[in-house]
Coordinates of C-alpha atoms in Angstrom, one line a residue:
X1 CA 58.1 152.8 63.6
X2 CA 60.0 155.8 62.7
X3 CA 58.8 155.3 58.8
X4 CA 55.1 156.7 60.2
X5 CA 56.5 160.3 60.9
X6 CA 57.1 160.6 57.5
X7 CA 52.7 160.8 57.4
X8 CA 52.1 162.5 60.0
X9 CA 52.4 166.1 58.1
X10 CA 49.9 165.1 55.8
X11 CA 47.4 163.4 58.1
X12 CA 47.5 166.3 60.7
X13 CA 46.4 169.3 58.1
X14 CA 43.9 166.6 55.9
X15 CA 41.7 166.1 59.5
X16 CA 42.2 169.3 61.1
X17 CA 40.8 170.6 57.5
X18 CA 38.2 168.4 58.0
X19 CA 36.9 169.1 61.4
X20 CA 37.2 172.5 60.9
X21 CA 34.4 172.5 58.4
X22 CA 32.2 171.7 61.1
X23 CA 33.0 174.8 63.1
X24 CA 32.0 177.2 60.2
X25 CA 30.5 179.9 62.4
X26 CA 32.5 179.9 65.3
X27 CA 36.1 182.1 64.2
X28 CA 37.5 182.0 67.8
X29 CA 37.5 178.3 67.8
X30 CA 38.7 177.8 64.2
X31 CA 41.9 180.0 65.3
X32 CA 42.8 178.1 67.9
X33 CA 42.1 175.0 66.4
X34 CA 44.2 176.1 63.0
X35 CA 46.8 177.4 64.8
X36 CA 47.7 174.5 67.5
X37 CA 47.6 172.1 64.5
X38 CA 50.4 174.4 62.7
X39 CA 52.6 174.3 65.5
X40 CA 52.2 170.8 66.5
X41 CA 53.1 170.5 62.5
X42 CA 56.0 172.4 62.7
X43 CA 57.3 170.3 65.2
X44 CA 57.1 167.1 64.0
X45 CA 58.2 168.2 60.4
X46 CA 61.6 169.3 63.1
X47 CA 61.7 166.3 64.4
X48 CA 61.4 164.3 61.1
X49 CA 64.7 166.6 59.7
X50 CA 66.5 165.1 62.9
X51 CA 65.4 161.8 62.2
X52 CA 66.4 161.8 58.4
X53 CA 70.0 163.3 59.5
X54 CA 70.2 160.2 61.8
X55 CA 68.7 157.8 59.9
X56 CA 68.6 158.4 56.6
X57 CA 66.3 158.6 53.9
X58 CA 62.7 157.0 55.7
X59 CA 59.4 155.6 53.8
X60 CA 56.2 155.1 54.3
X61 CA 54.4 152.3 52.3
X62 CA 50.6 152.7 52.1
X63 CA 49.0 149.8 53.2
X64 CA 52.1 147.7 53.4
X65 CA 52.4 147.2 49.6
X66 CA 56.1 146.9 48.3
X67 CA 57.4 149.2 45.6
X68 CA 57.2 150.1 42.9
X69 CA 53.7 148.7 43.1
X70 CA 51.9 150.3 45.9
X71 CA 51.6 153.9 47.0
X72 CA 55.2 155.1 48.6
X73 CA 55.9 158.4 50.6
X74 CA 59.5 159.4 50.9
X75 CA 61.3 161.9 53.1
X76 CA 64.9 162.4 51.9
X77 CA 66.7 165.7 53.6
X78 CA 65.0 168.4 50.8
X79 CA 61.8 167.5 51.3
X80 CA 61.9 167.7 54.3
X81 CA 63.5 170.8 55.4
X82 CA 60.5 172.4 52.7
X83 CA 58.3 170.6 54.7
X84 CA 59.4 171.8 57.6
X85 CA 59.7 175.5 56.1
X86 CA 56.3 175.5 54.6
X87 CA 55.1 174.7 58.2
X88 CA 57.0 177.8 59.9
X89 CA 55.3 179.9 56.7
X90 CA 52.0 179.0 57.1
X91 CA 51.8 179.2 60.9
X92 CA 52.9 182.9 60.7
X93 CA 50.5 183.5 57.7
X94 CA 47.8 182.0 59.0
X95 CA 48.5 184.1 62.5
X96 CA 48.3 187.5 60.5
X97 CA 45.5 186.5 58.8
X98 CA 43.9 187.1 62.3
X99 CA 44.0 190.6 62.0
X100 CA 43.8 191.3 58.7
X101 CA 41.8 188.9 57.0
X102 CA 38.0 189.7 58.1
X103 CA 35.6 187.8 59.3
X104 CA 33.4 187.7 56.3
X105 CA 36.0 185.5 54.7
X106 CA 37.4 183.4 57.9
X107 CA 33.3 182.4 57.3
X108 CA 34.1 181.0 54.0
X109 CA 36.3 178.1 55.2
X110 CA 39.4 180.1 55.1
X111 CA 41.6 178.0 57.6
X112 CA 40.1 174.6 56.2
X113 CA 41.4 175.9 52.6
X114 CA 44.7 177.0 54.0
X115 CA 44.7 173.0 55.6
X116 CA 44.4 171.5 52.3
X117 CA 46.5 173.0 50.4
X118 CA 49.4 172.6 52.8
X119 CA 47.9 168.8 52.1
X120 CA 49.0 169.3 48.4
X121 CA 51.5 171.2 49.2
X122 CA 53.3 168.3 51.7
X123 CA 52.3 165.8 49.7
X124 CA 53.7 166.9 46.6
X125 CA 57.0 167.5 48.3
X126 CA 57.1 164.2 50.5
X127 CA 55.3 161.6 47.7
X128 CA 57.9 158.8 45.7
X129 CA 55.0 158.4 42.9
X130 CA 55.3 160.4 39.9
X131 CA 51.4 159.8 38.9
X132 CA 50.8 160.7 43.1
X133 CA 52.7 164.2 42.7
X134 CA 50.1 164.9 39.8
X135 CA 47.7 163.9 42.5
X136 CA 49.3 166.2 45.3
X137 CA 49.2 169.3 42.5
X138 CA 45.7 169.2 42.1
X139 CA 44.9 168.8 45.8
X140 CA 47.3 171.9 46.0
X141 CA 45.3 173.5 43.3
X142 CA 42.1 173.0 44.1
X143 CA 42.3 174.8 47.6
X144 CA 44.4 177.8 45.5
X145 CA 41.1 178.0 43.3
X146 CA 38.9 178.7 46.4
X147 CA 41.6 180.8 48.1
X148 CA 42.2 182.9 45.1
X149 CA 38.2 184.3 44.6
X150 CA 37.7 184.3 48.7
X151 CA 35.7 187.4 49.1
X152 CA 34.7 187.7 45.5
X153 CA 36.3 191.1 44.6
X154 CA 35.9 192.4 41.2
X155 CA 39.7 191.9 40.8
X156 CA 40.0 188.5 42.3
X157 CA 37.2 187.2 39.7
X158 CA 38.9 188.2 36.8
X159 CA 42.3 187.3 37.7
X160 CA 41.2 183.7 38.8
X161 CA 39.9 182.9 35.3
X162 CA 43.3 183.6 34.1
X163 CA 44.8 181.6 37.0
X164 CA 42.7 178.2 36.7
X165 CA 43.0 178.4 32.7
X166 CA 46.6 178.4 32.5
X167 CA 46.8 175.6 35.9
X168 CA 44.0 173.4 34.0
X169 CA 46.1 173.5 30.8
X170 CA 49.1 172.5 33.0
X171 CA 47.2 169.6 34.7
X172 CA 46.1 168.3 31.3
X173 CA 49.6 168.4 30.0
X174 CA 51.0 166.9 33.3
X175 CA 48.5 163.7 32.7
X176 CA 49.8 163.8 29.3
X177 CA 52.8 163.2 30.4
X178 CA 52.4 161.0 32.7
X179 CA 50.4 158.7 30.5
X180 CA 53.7 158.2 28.4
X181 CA 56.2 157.8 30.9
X182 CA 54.2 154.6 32.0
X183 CA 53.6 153.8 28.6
X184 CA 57.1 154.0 27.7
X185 CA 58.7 152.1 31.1
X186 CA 56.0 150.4 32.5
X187 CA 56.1 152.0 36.0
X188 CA 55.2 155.6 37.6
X189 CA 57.4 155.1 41.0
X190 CA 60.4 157.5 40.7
X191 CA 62.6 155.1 42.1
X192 CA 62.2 152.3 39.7
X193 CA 61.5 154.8 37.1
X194 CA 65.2 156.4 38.1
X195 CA 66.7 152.9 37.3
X196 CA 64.7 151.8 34.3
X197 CA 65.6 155.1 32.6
X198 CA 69.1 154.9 33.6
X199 CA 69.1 151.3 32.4
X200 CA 67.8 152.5 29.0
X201 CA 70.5 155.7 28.7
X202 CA 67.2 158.1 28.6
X203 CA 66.7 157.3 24.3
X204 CA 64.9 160.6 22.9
X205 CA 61.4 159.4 23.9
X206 CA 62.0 160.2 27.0
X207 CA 64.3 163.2 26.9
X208 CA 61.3 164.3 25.1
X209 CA 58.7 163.3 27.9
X210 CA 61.2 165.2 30.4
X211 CA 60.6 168.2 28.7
X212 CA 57.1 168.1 28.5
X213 CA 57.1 167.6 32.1
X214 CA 59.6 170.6 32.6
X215 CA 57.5 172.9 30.6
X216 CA 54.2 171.6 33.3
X217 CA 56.7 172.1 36.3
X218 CA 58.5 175.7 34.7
X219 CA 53.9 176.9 34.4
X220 CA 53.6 176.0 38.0
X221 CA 56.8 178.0 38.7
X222 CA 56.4 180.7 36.6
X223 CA 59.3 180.4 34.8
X224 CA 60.1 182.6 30.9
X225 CA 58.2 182.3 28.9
X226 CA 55.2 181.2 31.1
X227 CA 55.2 183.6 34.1
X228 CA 53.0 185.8 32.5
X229 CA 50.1 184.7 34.5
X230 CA 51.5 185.4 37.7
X231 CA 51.1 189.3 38.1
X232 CA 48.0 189.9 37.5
X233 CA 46.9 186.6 39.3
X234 CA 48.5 186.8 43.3
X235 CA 48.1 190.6 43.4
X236 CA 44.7 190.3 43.2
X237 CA 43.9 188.1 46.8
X238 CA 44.8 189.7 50.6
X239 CA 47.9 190.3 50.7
X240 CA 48.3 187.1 53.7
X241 CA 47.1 184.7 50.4
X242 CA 49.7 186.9 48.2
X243 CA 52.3 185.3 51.0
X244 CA 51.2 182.2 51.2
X245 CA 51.0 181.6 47.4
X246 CA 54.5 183.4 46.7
X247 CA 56.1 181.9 49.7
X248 CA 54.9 178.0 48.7
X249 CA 53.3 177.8 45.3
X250 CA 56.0 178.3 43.0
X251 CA 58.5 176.6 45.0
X252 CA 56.4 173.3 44.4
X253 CA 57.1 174.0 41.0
X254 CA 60.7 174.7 41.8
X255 CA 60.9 171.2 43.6
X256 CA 59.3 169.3 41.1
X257 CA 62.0 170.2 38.4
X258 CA 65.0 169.4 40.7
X259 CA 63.1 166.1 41.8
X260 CA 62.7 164.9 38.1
X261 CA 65.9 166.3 36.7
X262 CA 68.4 165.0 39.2
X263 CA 66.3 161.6 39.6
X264 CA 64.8 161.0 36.4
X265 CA 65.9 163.1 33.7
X266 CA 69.8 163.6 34.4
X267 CA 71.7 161.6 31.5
X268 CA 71.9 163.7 28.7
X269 CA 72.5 167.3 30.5
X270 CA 73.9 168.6 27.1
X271 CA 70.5 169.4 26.0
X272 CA 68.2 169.2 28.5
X273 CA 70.0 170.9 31.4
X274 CA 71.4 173.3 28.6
X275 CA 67.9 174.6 27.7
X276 CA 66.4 174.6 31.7
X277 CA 69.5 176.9 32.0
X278 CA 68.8 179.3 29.5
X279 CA 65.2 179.1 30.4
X280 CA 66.3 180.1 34.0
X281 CA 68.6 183.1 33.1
X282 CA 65.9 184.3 30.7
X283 CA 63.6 184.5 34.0
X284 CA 66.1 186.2 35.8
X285 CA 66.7 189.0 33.9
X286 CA 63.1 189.1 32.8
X287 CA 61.8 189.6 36.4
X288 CA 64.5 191.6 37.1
X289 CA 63.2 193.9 34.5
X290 CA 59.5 194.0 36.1
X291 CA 61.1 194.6 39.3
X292 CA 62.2 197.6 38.3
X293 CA 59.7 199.2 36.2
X294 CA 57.0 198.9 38.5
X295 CA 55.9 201.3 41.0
X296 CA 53.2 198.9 42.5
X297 CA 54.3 197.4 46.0
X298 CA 52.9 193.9 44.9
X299 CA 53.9 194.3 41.7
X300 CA 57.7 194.3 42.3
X301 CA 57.6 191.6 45.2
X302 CA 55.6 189.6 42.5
X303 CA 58.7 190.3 40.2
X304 CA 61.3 189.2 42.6
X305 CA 58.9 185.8 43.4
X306 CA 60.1 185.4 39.1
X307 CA 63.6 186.2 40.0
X308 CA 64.2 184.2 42.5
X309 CA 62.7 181.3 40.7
X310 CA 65.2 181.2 37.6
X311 CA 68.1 181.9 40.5
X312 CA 66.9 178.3 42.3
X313 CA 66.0 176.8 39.2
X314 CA 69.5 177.3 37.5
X315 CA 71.3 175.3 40.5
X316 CA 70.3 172.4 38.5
X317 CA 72.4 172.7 35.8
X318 CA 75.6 173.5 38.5
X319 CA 77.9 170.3 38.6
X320 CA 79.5 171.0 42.0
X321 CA 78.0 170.3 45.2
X322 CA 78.6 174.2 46.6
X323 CA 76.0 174.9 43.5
X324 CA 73.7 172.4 45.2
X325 CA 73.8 173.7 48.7
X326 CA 73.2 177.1 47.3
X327 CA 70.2 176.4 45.4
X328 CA 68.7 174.1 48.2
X329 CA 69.6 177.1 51.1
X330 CA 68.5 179.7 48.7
X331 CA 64.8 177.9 48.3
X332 CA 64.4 177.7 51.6
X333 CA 65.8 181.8 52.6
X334 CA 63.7 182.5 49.6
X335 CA 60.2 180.5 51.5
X336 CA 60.8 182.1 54.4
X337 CA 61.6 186.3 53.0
X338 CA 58.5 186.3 50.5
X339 CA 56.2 185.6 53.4
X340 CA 58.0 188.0 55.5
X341 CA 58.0 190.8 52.8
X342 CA 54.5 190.3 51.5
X343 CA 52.7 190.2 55.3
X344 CA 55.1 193.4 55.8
X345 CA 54.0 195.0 52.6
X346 CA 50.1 193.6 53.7
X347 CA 50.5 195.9 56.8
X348 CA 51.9 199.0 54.7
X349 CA 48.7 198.7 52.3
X350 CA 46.3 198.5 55.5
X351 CA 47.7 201.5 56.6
X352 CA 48.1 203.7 53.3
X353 CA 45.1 201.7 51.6
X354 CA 46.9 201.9 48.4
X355 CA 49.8 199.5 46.9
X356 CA 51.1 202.8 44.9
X357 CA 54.2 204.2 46.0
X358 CA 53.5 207.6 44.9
X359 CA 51.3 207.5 47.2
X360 CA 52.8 206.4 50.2
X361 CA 55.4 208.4 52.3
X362 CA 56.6 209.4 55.6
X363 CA 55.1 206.6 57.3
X364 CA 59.1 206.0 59.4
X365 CA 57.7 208.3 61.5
X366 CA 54.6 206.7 62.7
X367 CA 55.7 203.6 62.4
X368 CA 59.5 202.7 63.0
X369 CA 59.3 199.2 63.7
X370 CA 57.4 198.6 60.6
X371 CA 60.0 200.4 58.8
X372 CA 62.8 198.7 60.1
X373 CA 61.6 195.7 60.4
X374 CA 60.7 195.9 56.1
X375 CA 64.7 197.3 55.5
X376 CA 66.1 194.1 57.2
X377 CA 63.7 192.1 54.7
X378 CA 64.4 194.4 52.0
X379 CA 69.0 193.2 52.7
X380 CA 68.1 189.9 53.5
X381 CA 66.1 189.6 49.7
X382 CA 69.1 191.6 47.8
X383 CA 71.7 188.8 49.5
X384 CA 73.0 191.4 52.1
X385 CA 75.6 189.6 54.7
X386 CA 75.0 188.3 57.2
X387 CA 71.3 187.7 56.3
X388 CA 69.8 184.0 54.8
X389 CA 69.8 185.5 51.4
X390 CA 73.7 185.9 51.3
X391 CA 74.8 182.6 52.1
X392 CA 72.4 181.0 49.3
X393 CA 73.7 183.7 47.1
X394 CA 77.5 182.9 48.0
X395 CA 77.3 179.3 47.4
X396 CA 75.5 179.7 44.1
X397 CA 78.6 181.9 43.4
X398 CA 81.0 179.3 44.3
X399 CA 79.1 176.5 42.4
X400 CA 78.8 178.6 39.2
X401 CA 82.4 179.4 39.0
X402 CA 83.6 176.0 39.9
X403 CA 81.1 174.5 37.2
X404 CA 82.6 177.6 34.8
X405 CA 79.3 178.6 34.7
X406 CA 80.6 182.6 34.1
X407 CA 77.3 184.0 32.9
X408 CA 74.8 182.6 35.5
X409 CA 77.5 184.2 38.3
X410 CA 77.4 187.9 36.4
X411 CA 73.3 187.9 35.6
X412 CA 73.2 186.6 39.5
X413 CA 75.4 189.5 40.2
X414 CA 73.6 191.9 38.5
X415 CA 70.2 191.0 39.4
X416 CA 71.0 191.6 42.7
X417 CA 72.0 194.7 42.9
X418 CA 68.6 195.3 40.7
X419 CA 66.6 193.1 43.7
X420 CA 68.6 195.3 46.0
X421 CA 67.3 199.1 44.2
X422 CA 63.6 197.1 43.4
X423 CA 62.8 196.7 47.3
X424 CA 65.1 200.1 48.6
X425 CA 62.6 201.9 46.5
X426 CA 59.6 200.7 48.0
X427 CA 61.4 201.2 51.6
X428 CA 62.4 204.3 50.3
X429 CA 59.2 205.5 48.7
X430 CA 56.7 204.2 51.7
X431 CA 59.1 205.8 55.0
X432 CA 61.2 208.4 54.1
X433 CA 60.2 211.6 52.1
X434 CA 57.2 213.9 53.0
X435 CA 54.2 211.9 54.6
X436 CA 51.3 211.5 52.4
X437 CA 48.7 211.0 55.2
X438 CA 47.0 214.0 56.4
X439 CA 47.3 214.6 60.1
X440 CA 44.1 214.2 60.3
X441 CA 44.2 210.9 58.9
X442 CA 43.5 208.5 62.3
X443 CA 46.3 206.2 63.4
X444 CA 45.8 202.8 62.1
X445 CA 47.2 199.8 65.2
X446 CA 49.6 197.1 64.2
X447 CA 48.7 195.5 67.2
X448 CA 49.3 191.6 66.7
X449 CA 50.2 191.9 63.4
X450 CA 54.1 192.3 62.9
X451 CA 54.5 189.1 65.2
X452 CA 53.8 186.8 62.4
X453 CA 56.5 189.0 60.1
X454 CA 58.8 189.0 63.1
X455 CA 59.1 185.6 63.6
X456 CA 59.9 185.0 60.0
X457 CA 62.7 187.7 60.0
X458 CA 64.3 186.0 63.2
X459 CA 64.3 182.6 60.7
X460 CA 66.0 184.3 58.3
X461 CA 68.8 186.2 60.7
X462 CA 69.5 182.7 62.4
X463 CA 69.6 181.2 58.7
X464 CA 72.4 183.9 58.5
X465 CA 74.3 184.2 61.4
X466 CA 73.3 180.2 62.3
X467 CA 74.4 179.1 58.7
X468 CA 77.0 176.4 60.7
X469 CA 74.8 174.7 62.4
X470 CA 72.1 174.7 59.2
X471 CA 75.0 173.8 56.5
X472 CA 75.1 170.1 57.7
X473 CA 71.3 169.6 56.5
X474 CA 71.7 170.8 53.9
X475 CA 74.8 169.2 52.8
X476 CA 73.2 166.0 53.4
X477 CA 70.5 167.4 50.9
X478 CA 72.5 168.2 48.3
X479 CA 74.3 164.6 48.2
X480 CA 71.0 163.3 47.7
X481 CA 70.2 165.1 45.0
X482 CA 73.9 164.4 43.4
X483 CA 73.5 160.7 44.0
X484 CA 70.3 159.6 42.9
X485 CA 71.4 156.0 44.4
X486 CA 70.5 156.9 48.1
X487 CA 67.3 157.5 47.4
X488 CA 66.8 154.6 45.2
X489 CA 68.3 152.4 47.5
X490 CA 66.2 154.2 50.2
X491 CA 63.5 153.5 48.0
X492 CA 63.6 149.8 47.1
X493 CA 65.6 148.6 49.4
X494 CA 68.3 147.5 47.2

């Protein structure tokens, strides 16, 4: 009986998506509708992270057939705290997008979109099928597509074109792929696909498949050398799509490597975690760079989306369980902050109606609680204690120096004191200094629409100061990952 939670995430979203097509015209409704659904979502993607820590890993078979043959969903203790994350993320995105969305495009299906692709977006995390994830993507994808052009601005046109190309080229790799590794083992569930690689010591036809498949996974999280569609591609949407796509997008990338390369892909870490390390510190310090050099609001949160996905992505190649906890805590402080950061930075923009910082200023005055409220996400991103940010941070140190791993520790260092000067500069540059708005210039209300950001910073404190009671989880994470013979086990019930 328990095994059917592990569905319910995705069936909730797919029908509420669904029925709200019907109610195209009538906003008040689709609000209620979309919100109810995300909190009854949150709380049964908490209760399935309670039933995992008491049970164990739990599946769902599709249609009752037996793996590795039929259609297997899976919820070890990562996916489903994302799950559970991605839940909190979209409730309090899809609550801003109340005020700050317009009605012209809550017209255009906006909540059913934002349903399907937290469809893609579950399933992707939650599915045991290699070929099924592919699947999940496109799902994902698809609703990104429609999201991405939603009320057909100049900007958003051009910077979509550039955004499907590069995800259609991914896809058609990612089939690619796909198509050999059944070709090769003669089976696309990752369970049986974990042991029939191990069983062959990974020869160099696969190591070679692996890294196709980490060069899909490093496009879809924006990783050197192919980040370079992400700029120009989320700062062209509402700044509540900007969050949602910077808060969950990338991370399914981010999952999809650590899935493959602790499951699949983990015998021969001499080259293949070698080069997804390098590949990671190159991202680092390249988004670190952008970061810095930008004087665009969405342009340096974009920058630190980059950062932050080489820091996660390198706790892969870390040997010590600390490493593991840190990336894993990390992904999940680093969900929660983007959202926070890009609806706060959504409400600056409303109110300045620019995303320049030279022209912004002054605006602590008018609006404190915005201010502060953006400083406390600004120390919780740079790793400030005792924020979310610094216990991810401080385990990554502790698993980098126990796996001698000397130069991730100092670029980690580094690039957080530049994450640190990156987002003082926009607090800086937007609420202290002389104010750029004319006294004449009318008052714009916040009313309703730091809640959402609120929330999301309360997360982040109680992922800080509530690290004890959070730690447990994620241990029991982390020695999943380590021990690819739970979830096999889990899996095929061996």
């Amino acid at each position: 009986m328990t095994s059917n939670f592990v569905i319910i995430p995705l069936l909730i979203p797919f029908v509420v998506g669904v029925v709200l097509i019907f109610f195209k015209d009538n906003i008040k409704l689709q609000r209620i509708i979309s919100v109810l659904s995300l909190i009854t979502t949150t709380a049964f993607a908490a209760y399935l992270v309670q039933l995992v820590q008491s049970k164990g890993v739990l599946t769902h078979e599709l249609g009752n057939w037996k793996p590795p043959f039929g259609i297997i969903l899976v919820a070890d203790m990562f996916a489903s705290l994302l799950v559970l994350t991605a839940s909190i993320v979209t409730l309090c995105c899809v609550l801003f997008a109340f005020h700050t969305i317009g009605e012209r495009r809550e017209r255009f299906y906006f909540y059913s979109f934002v349903q399907f692709l937290l469809v893609g977006v579950f399933g992707a995390f939650l599915t045991g099928d290699i070929f099924n994830l592919f699947v999940f993507f496109e799902v994902m994808l698809m609703s990104s597509y429609a999201l991405i052009v939603i009320g057909g601005t100049k900007a958003q046109l051009r910077e979509s074109l550039k955004y499907i190309l590069v995800n259609v080229i991914s896809s058609a790799l990612f089939v690619i792929a796909v198509a050999y590794l059944y070709a090769v083992t003669g089976t696309l569930n990752m369970a049986d696909l974990s042991q029939r690689i191990a069983e062959a010591n990974q020869p160099g036809i696969l190591t070679t498949i692996g890294m196709l498949l980490f060069i899909v996974f490093a496009l879809k999280a924006a990783l050197f050398p192919m980040y370079f569609w992400l700029p120009g591609s989320y700062s062209a949407p509402p700044p509540v799509i900007i969050g949602l796509f910077g808060a969950l997008l990338t991370k399914v990338g981010v999952y999809s490597i650590f899935r493959t390369f602790t499951l699949l892909f983990y015998h021969h870490p001499e080259f293949t975690h070698q080069i997804i390390g390098y590949v990671a510190l190159l991202t680092i310090v390249v988004g670190a760079v952008g970061a810095i050099a930008y004087s665009d609001v969405n342009k340096i949160l974009i920058y630190n989306i980059i950062i932050a996905a080489g820091v996660i992505v390198y706790g892969v190649t870390l040997t010590t369980k600390a490493g593991f906890e840190g990336a894993i805590y990390y992904l999940i402080h680093d969900m929660i902050i983007k959202a926070a950061l890009f609806l706060l930075a959504g409400s600056i923009i409303r109110i300045t109606g620019t995303t320049k910082l030279k022209k912004m200023g002054g605006l602590i005055k008018d609006y404190p609680l915005l201010g502060w409220m953006f400083f406390i996400a600004t120390i919780s991103l740079a790793g400030i204690p005792p924020l979310s940010g610094f216990i991810g941070k401080f385990l990554l140190v502790q698993g980098g120096l126990e796996s001698e791993s000397y130069t991730f520790v100092g670029v980690l260092l580094v690039s957080s004191l530049l994450v640190l000067y990156s987002a003082i500069k926009i607090f800086m540059s937007c609420f202290w200094g002389e104010p750029t708005l004319s006294s004449e210039h009318e008052k714009v209300s916040l009313k309703g629409i730091l809640y959402p950001s609120a929330i999301l910073l309360a997360v982040s404190v109680f992922l800080g100061l509530g690290a004890e009671a959070v730690i447990p989880y994620v241990s029991t994470a982390a020695q999943t990952l380590m021990d690819p013979s739970i979830y096999i086990q889990s899996v095929l019930k061996e």
